[in-house]
Coordinates of C-alpha atoms and ligand atoms in Angstrom, one line a residue:
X1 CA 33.7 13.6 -49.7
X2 CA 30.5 11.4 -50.4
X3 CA 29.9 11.4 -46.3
X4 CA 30.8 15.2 -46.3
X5 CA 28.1 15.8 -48.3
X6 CA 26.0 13.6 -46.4
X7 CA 26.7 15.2 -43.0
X8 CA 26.1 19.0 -44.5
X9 CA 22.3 17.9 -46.3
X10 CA 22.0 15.8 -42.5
X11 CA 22.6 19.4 -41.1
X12 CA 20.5 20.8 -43.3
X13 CA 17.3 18.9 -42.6
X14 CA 18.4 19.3 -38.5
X15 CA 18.5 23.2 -39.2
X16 CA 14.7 23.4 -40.6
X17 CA 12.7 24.1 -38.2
X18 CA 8.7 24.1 -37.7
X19 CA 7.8 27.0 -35.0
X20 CA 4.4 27.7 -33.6
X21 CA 3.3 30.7 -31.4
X22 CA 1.0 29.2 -28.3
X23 CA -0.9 31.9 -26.9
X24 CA -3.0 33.0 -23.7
X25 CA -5.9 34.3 -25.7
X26 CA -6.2 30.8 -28.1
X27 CA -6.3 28.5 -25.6
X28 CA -9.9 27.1 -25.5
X29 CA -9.6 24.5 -28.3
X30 CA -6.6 22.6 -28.9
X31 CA -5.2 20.3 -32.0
X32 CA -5.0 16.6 -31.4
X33 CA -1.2 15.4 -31.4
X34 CA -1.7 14.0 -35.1
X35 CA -1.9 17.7 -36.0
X36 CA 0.8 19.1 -34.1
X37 CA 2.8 16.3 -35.5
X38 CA 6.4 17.9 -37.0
X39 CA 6.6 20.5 -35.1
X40 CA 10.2 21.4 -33.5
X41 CA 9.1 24.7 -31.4
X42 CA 6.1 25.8 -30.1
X43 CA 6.5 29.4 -28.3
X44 CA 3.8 30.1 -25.5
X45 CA 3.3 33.6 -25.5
X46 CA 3.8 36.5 -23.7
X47 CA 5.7 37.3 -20.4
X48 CA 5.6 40.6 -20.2
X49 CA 8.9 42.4 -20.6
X50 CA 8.8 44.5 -17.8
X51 CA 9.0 41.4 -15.3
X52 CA 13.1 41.0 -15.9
X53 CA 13.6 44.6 -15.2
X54 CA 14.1 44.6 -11.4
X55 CA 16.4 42.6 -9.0
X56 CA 14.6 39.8 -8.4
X57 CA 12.7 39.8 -11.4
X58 CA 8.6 39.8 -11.4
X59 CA 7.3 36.5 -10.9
X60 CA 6.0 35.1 -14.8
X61 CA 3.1 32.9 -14.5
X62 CA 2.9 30.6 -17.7
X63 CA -1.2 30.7 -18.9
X64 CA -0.7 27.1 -19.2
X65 CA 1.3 24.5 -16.9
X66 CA 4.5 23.4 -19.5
X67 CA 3.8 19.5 -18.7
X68 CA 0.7 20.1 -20.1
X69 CA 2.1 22.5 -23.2
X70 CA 4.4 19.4 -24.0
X71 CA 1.8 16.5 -23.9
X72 CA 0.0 18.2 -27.0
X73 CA 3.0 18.0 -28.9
X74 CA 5.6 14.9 -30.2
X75 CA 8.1 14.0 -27.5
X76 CA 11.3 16.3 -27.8
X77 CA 9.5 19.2 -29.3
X78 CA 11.0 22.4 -27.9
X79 CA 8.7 25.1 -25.4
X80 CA 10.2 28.6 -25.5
X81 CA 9.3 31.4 -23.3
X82 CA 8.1 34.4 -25.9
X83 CA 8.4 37.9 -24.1
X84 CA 6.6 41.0 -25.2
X85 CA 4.2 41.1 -28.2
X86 CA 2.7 43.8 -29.7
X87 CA 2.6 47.3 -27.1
X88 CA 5.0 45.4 -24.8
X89 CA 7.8 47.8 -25.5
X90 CA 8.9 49.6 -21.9
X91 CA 10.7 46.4 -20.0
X92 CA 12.9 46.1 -23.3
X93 CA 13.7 49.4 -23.5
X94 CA 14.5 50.1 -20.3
X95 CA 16.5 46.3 -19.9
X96 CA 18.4 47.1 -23.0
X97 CA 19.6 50.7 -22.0
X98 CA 23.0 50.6 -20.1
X99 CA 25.5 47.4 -19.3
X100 CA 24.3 47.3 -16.0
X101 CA 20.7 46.8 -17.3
X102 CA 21.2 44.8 -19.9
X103 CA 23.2 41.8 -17.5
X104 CA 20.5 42.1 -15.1
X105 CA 17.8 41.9 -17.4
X106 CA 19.9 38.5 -18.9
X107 CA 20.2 37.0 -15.6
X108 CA 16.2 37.3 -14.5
X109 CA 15.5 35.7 -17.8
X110 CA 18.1 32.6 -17.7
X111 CA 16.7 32.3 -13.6
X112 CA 13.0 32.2 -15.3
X113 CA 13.3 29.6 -17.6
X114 CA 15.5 27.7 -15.5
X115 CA 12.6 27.9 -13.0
X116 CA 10.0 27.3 -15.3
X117 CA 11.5 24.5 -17.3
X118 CA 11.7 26.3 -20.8
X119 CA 14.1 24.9 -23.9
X120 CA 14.0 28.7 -25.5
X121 CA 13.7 32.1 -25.9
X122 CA 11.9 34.1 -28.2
X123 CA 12.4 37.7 -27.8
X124 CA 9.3 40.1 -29.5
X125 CA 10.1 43.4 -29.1
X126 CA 7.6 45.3 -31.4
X127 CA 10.3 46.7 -32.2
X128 CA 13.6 48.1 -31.5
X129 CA 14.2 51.7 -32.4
X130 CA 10.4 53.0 -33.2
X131 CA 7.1 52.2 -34.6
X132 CA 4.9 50.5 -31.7
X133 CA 2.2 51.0 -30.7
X134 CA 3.2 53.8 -28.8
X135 CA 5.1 55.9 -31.6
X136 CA 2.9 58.5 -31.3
X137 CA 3.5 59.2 -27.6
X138 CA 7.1 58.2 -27.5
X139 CA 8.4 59.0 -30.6
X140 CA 10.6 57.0 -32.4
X141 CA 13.3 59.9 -31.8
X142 CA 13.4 59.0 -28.2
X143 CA 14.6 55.5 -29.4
X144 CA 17.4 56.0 -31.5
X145 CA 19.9 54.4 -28.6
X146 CA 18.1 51.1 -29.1
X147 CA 19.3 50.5 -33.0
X148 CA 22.7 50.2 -30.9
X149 CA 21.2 48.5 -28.0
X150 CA 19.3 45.8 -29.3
X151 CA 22.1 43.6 -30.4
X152 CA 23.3 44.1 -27.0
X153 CA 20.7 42.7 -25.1
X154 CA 20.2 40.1 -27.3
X155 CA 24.0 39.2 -26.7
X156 CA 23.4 38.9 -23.2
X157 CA 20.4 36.9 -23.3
X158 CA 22.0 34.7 -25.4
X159 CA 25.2 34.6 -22.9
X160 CA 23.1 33.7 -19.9
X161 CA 21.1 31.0 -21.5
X162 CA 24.0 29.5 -23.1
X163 CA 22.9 26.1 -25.0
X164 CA 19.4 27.0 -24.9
X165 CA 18.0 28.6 -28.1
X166 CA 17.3 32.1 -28.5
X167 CA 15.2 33.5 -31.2
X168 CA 13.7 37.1 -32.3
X169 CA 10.3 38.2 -34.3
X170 CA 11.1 40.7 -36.3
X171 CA 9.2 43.0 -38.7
X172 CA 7.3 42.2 -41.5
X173 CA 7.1 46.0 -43.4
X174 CA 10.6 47.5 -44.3
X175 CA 9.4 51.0 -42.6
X176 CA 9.1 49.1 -39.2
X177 CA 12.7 47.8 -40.1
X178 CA 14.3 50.3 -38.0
X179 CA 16.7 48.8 -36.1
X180 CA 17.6 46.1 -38.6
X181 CA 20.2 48.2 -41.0
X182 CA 22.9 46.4 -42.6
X183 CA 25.1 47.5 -40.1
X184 CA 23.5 45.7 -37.4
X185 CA 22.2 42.9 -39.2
X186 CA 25.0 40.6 -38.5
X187 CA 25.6 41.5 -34.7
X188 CA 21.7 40.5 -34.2
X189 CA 22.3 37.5 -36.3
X190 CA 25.6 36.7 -34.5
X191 CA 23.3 36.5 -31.3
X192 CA 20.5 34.7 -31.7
X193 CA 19.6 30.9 -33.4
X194 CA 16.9 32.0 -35.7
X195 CA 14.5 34.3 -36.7
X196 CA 10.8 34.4 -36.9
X197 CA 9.6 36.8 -39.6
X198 CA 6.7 38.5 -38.9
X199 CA 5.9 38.4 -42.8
X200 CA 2.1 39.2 -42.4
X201 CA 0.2 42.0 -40.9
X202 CA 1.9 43.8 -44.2
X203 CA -1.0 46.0 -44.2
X204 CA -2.3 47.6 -41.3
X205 CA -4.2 50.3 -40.1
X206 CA -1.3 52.8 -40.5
X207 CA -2.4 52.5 -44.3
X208 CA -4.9 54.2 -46.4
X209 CA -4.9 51.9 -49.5
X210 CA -5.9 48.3 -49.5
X211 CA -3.0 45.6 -50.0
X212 CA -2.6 41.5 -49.1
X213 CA -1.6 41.4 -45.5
X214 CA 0.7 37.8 -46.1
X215 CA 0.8 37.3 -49.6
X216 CA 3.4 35.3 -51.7
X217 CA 4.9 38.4 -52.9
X218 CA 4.4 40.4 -50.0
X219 CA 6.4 37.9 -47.8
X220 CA 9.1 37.6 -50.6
X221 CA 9.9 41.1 -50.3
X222 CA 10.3 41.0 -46.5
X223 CA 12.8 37.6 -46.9
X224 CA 14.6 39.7 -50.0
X225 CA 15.0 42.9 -47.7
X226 CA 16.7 40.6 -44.9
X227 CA 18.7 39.0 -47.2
X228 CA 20.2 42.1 -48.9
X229 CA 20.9 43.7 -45.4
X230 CA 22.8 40.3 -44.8
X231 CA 20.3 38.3 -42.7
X232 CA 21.6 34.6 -43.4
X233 CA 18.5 32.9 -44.8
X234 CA 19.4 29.7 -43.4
X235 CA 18.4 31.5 -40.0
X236 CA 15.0 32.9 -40.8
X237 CA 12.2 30.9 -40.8
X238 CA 8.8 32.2 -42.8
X239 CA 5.7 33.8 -40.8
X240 CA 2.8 32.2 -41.6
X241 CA -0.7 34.2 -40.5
X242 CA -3.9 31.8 -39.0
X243 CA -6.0 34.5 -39.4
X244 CA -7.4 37.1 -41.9
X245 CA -7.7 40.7 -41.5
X246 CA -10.4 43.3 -42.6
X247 CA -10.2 47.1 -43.5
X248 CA -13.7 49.1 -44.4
X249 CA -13.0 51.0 -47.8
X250 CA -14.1 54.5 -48.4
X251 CA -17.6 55.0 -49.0
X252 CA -18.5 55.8 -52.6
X253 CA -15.7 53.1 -53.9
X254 CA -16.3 50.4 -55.7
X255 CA -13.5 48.0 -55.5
X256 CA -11.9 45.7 -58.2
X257 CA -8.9 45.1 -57.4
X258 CA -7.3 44.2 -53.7
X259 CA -4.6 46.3 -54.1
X260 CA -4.9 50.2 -53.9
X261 CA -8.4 50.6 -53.0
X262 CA -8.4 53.8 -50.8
X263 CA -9.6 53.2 -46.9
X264 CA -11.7 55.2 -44.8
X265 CA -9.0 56.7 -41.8
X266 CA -7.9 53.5 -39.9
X267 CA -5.7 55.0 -37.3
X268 CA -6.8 58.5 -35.1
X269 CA -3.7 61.2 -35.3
X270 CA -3.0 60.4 -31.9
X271 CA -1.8 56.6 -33.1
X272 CA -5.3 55.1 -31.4
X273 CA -7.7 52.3 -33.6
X274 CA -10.6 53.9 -35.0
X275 CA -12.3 50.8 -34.8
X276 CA -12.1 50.2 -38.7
X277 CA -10.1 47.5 -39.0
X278 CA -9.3 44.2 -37.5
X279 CA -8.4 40.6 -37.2
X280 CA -10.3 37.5 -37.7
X281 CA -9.0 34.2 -36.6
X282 CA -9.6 30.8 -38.3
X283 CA -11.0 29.5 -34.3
X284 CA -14.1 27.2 -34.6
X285 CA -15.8 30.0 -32.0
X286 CA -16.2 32.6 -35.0
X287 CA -18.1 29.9 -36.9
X288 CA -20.0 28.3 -34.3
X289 CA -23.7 29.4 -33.3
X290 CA -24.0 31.3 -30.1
X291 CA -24.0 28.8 -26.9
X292 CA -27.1 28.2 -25.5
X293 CA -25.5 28.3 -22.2
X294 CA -24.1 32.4 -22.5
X295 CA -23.9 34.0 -18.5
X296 CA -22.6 37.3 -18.0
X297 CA -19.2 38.1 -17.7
X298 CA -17.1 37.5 -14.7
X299 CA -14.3 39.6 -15.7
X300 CA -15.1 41.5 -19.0
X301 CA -14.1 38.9 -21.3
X302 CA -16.7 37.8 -23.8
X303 CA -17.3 36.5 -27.9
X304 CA -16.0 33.8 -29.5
X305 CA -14.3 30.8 -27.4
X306 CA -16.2 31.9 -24.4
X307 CA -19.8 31.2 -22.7
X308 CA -19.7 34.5 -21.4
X309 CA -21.7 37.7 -22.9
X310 CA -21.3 41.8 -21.6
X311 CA -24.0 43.2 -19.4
X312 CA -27.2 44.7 -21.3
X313 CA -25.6 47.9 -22.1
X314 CA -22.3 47.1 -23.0
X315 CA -20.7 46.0 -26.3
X316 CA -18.7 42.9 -27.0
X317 CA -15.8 43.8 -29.4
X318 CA -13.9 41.7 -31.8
X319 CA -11.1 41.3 -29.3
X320 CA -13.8 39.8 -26.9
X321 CA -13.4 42.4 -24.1
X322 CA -17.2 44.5 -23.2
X323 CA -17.2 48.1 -23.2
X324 CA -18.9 50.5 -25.0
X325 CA -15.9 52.4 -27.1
X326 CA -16.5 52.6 -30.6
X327 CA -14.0 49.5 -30.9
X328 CA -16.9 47.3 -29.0
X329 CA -19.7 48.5 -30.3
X330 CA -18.9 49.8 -34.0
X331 CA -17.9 46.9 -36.9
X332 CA -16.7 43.7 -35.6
X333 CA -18.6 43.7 -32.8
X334 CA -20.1 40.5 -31.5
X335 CA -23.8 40.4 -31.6
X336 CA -25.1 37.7 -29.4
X337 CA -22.9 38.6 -27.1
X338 CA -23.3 41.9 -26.2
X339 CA -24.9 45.3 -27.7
X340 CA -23.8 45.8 -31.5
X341 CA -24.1 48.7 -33.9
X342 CA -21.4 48.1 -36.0
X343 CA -21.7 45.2 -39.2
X344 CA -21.2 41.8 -38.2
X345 CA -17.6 40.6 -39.5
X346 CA -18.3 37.3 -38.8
X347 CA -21.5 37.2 -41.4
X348 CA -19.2 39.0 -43.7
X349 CA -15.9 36.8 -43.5
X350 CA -18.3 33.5 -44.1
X351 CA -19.7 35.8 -47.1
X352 CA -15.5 36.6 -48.2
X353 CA -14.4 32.3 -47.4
X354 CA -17.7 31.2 -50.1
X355 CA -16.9 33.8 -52.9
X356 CA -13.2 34.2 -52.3
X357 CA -10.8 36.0 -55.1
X358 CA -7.6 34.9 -55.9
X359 CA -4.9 37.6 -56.5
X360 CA -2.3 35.5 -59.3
X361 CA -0.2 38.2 -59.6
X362 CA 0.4 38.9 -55.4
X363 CA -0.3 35.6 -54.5
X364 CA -3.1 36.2 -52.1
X365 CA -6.6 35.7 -51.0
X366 CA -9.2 38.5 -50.8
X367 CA -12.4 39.6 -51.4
X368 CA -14.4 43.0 -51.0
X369 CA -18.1 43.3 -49.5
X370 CA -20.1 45.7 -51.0
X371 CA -22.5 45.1 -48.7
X372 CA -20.8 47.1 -45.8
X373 CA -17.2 48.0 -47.6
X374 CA -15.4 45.6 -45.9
X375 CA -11.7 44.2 -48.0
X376 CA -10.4 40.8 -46.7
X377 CA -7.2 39.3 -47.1
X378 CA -5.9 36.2 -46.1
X379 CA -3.8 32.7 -46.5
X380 CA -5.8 29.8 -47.7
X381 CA -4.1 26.3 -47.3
X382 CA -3.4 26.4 -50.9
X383 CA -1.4 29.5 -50.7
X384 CA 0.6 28.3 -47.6
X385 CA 1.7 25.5 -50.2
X386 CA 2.5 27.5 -52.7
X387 CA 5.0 29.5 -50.0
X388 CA 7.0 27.1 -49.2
X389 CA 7.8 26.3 -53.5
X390 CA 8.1 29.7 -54.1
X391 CA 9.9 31.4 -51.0
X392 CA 11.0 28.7 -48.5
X393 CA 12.8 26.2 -50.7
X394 CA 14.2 28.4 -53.2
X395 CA 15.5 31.0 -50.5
X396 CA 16.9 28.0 -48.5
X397 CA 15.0 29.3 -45.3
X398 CA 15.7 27.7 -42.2
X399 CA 11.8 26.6 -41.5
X400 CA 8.4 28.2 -41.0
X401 CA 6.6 29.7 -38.2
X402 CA 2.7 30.6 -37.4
X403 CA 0.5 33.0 -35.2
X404 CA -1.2 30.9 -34.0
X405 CA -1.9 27.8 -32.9
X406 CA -5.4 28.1 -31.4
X407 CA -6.3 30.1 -33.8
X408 CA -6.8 27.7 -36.6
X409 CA -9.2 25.3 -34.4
X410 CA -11.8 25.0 -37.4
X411 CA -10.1 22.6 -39.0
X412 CA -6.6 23.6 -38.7
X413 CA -6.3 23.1 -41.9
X414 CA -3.9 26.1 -42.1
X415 CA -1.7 23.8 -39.8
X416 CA -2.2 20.4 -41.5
X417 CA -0.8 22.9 -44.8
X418 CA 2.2 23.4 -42.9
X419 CA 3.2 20.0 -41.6
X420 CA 2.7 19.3 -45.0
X421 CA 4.9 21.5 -46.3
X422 CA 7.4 20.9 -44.0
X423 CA 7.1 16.9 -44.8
X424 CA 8.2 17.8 -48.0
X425 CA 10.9 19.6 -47.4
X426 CA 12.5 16.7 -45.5
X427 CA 11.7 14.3 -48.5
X428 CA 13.4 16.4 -50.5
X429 CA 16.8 16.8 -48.8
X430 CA 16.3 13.3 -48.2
X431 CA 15.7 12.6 -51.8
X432 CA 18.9 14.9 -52.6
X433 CA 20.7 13.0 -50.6
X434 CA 20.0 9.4 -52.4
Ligands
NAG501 C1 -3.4 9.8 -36.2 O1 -2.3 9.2 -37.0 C2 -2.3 7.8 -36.9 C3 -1.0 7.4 -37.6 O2 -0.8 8.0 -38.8 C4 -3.5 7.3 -37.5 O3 -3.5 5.9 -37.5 C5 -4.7 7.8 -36.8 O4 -5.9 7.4 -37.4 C6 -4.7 9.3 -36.7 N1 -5.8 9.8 -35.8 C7 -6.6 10.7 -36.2 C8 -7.6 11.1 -35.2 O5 -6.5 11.3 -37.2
NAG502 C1 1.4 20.3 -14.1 O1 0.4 19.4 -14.4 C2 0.8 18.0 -14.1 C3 -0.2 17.1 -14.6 O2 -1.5 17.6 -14.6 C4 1.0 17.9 -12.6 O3 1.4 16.6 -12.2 C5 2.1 19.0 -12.2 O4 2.2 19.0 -10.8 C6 1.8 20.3 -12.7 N1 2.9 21.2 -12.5 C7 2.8 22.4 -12.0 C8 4.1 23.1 -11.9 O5 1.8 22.9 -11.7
NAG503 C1 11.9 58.4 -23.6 O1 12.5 57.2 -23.3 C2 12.8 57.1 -21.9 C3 13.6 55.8 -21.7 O2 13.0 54.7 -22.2 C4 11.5 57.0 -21.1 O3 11.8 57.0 -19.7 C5 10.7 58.3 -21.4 O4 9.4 58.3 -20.8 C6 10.5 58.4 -22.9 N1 9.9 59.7 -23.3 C7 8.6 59.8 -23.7 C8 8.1 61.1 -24.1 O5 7.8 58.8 -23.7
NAG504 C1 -1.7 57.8 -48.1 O1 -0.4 57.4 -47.6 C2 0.6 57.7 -48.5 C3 1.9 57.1 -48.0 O2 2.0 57.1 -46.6 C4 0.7 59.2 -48.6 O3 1.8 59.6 -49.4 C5 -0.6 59.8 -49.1 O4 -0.6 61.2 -49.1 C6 -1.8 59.3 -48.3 N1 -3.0 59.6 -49.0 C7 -4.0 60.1 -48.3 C8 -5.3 60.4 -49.2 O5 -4.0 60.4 -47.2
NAG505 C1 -21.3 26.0 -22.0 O1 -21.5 24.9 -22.9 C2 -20.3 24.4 -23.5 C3 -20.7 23.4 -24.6 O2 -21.7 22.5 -24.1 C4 -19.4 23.9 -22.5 O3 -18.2 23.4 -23.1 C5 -19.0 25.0 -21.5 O4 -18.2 24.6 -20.5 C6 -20.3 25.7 -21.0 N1 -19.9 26.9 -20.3 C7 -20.4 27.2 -19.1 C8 -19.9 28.5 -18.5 O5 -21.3 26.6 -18.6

């Protein structure tokens, strides 16, 4: 009985896992392999989903050579092969439509991580049955098929890479939850290893109030919604956000709270960015003064990370792409680095990090600029601890995950909070165990 016990806690501690996203666009600075230290997964991110659509698949080209992936992480630590991300919807739908498409589609991905030397999978379709970015031009009526399909594919995939690991990101809000109904719940689950909940972005710009984007009690909603349409727990591991997002307020508001402050119109009728919202990364780029050494761009990329500024008329946006859309040139735009009409987030976000708020009640970090109506919200390292007391342990999750690892390069403190966190959590099954 006594070694019983001992073999399930064993399998408990095996089961929690620590998952980072790795991608293309956070690649200039990189955490020493003290700070990487603890974690099981790291995900480099994206091929594109349309590559495993056609017989022989496209040809996916990893952003960084795997040997070197590994050599920034502990010996043993798992690489998975994300597909998608956020607008990469049409290779998904189109592999998941029919048998036929669906086996194909799970044969050019087992082929491309056999080729490319991958441990995993991480499917991110933004997201089965509606809501992408595209929902206003393909409407999420055009995807009803897919709430069947998606379990499907994800059954294949999983058949074709047999013992390696397959994992999902799902949705963070329960309207994008479309495809995750309690009938389908425990075919996905039957498919896949583990799930990465995408518990932050939980307000965006299809809002018109102001919320927390990852708060404590914004995240334990998401977990409690997966759990009651019979999500196991021990399979979903807890998003974790390494950057803070911004939304400008209506004009004439004066806001004292960070929830339910009304916005000025984030997203156009025809589902476009009205250039009123955005993200800002933790990356030692957005707090660094402007290289000395800036030449114009080679190939449109500019800002933060980079040496490289627009030409004199065009904008650099908060993306760091030049152009001279309202998105470039309007708030968040990157003055020193291109043309700039819009406020500087940058100089506000310092401003929101020095005179921070803390929401008790939410569990969340914000602030609101009068200065140019900007609302902040964000994850301090603090509030990462208090995630894993307050949601991880007492849900009995099966680990954490981040977006992103490249994105925390000022300190990474956000990361050093979760290999804390997850040290802990060891020591305590351990302890248990005693
Ligand atoms: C990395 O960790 C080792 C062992 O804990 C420690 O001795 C060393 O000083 C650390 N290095 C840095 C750069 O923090
Ligand atoms: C990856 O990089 C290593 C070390 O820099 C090199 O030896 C190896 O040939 C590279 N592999 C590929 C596939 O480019
Ligand atoms: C509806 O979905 C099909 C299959 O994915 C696609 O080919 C078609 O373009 C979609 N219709 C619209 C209006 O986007
Ligand atoms: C804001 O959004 C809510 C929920 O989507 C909606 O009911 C409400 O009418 C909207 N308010 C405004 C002022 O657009
Ligand atoms: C600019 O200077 C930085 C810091 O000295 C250096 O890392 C980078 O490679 C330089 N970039 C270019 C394009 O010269």
């Amino acid at each position: 009985m006594r070694s019983l016990i001992f073999a399930l806690l064993a399998s408990v501690v095996a089961a929690s896992r620590y998952v980072v996203y790795f991608d293309q666009w956070h690649a200039a600075s990189l955490p020493t392999r003290n700070a990487t230290a603890g974690i099981t997964h790291v995900v480099t991110a994206f091929a594109s989903s349309t590559l495993f659509t056609t017989d022989p698949p496209g040809v996916y080209r990893p952003f960084m050579n795997l040997t070197q992936v590994r050599g920034l992480f502990a010996p043993g630590t798992k690489v998975c092969m994300a597909i998608g991300g956020w607008g990469d919807t049409a290779g998904f739908s189109a592999g998941a439509a029919t048998e036929e498409t669906r086996k194909l589609y799970a044969k050019n991905v087992a082929a491309t991580v056999k080729r490319l030397g991958y441990d995993c999978v991480d499917v991110d379709w933004e997201y089965p049955g509606g809501n992408g970015e595209d929902y206003k031009q393909n409407p999420n009526s055009n995807k009803t098929s897919e709430i069947e399909t998606y379990p499907l594919l994800l059954a294949e995939i999983k058949k074709a890479i047999k013992c390696k690991e397959l994992s999902i990101a799902v949705p963070g809000r329960e309207g994008d939850m479309i495809a995750f109904t309690a009938e389908q719940i425990p075919k996905i689950s039957d498919a896949v290893d583990f799930v990465n909940l995408m518990t932050y972005d939980l307000m965006n710009r299809r809002d018109n109030a102001t919320t927390h984007h990852t708060s404590i009690q914004g995240s334990l909603d998401t977990v409690n919604k997966y759990i009651s349409l019979g999500m196991p727990a021990s399979k979903m591991v807890l998003g974790f956000a390494f950057y803070a997002k911004w939304f400008m307020t209506a004009p004439g508001y004066i806001c004292y709270a960070a929830v339910g402050c009304p916005t000025v119109l984030l997203e156009a009728a025809d589902g476009t960015d009205t250039g009123n919202s955005g993200a800002m990364t933790f990356e030692t780029g957005n707090f660094a003064p402007l290289p000395s050494n800036l030449t114009e761009t080679p190939d449109g990329t500019c800002g933060a990370g980079t040496a490289f500024k627009c030409k004199s008329a065009d904008c650099c946006g908060q993306w760091g792409f030049c152009g001279t859309e309202v998105g470039h040139c309007g708030t968040g735009c990157q003055a020193g680095f291109g043309r700039c009409e819009g406020a500087s987030t940058k100089e506000s976000f310092k401003k929101a990090l020095a005179s921070a708020k803390y929401d008790s009640l939410a569990g969340g970090a914000w602030y609101w600029d009068s200065a140019f109506n900007i609302f902040w919200t964000w994850d301090t390292p603090a509030i990462m601890a208090s995630k894993f007391d307050q949601i991880v342990v007492p849900k009995g999750l099966g680990g954490v995950m981040a977006w992103s690892l490249g994105e925390d390069s000022l300190d990474w403190s956000h990361l050093y909070a979760l290999q804390a966190g997850v040290k802990n959590l060891k020591g305590s099954d351990s302890d248990s165990g005693n």
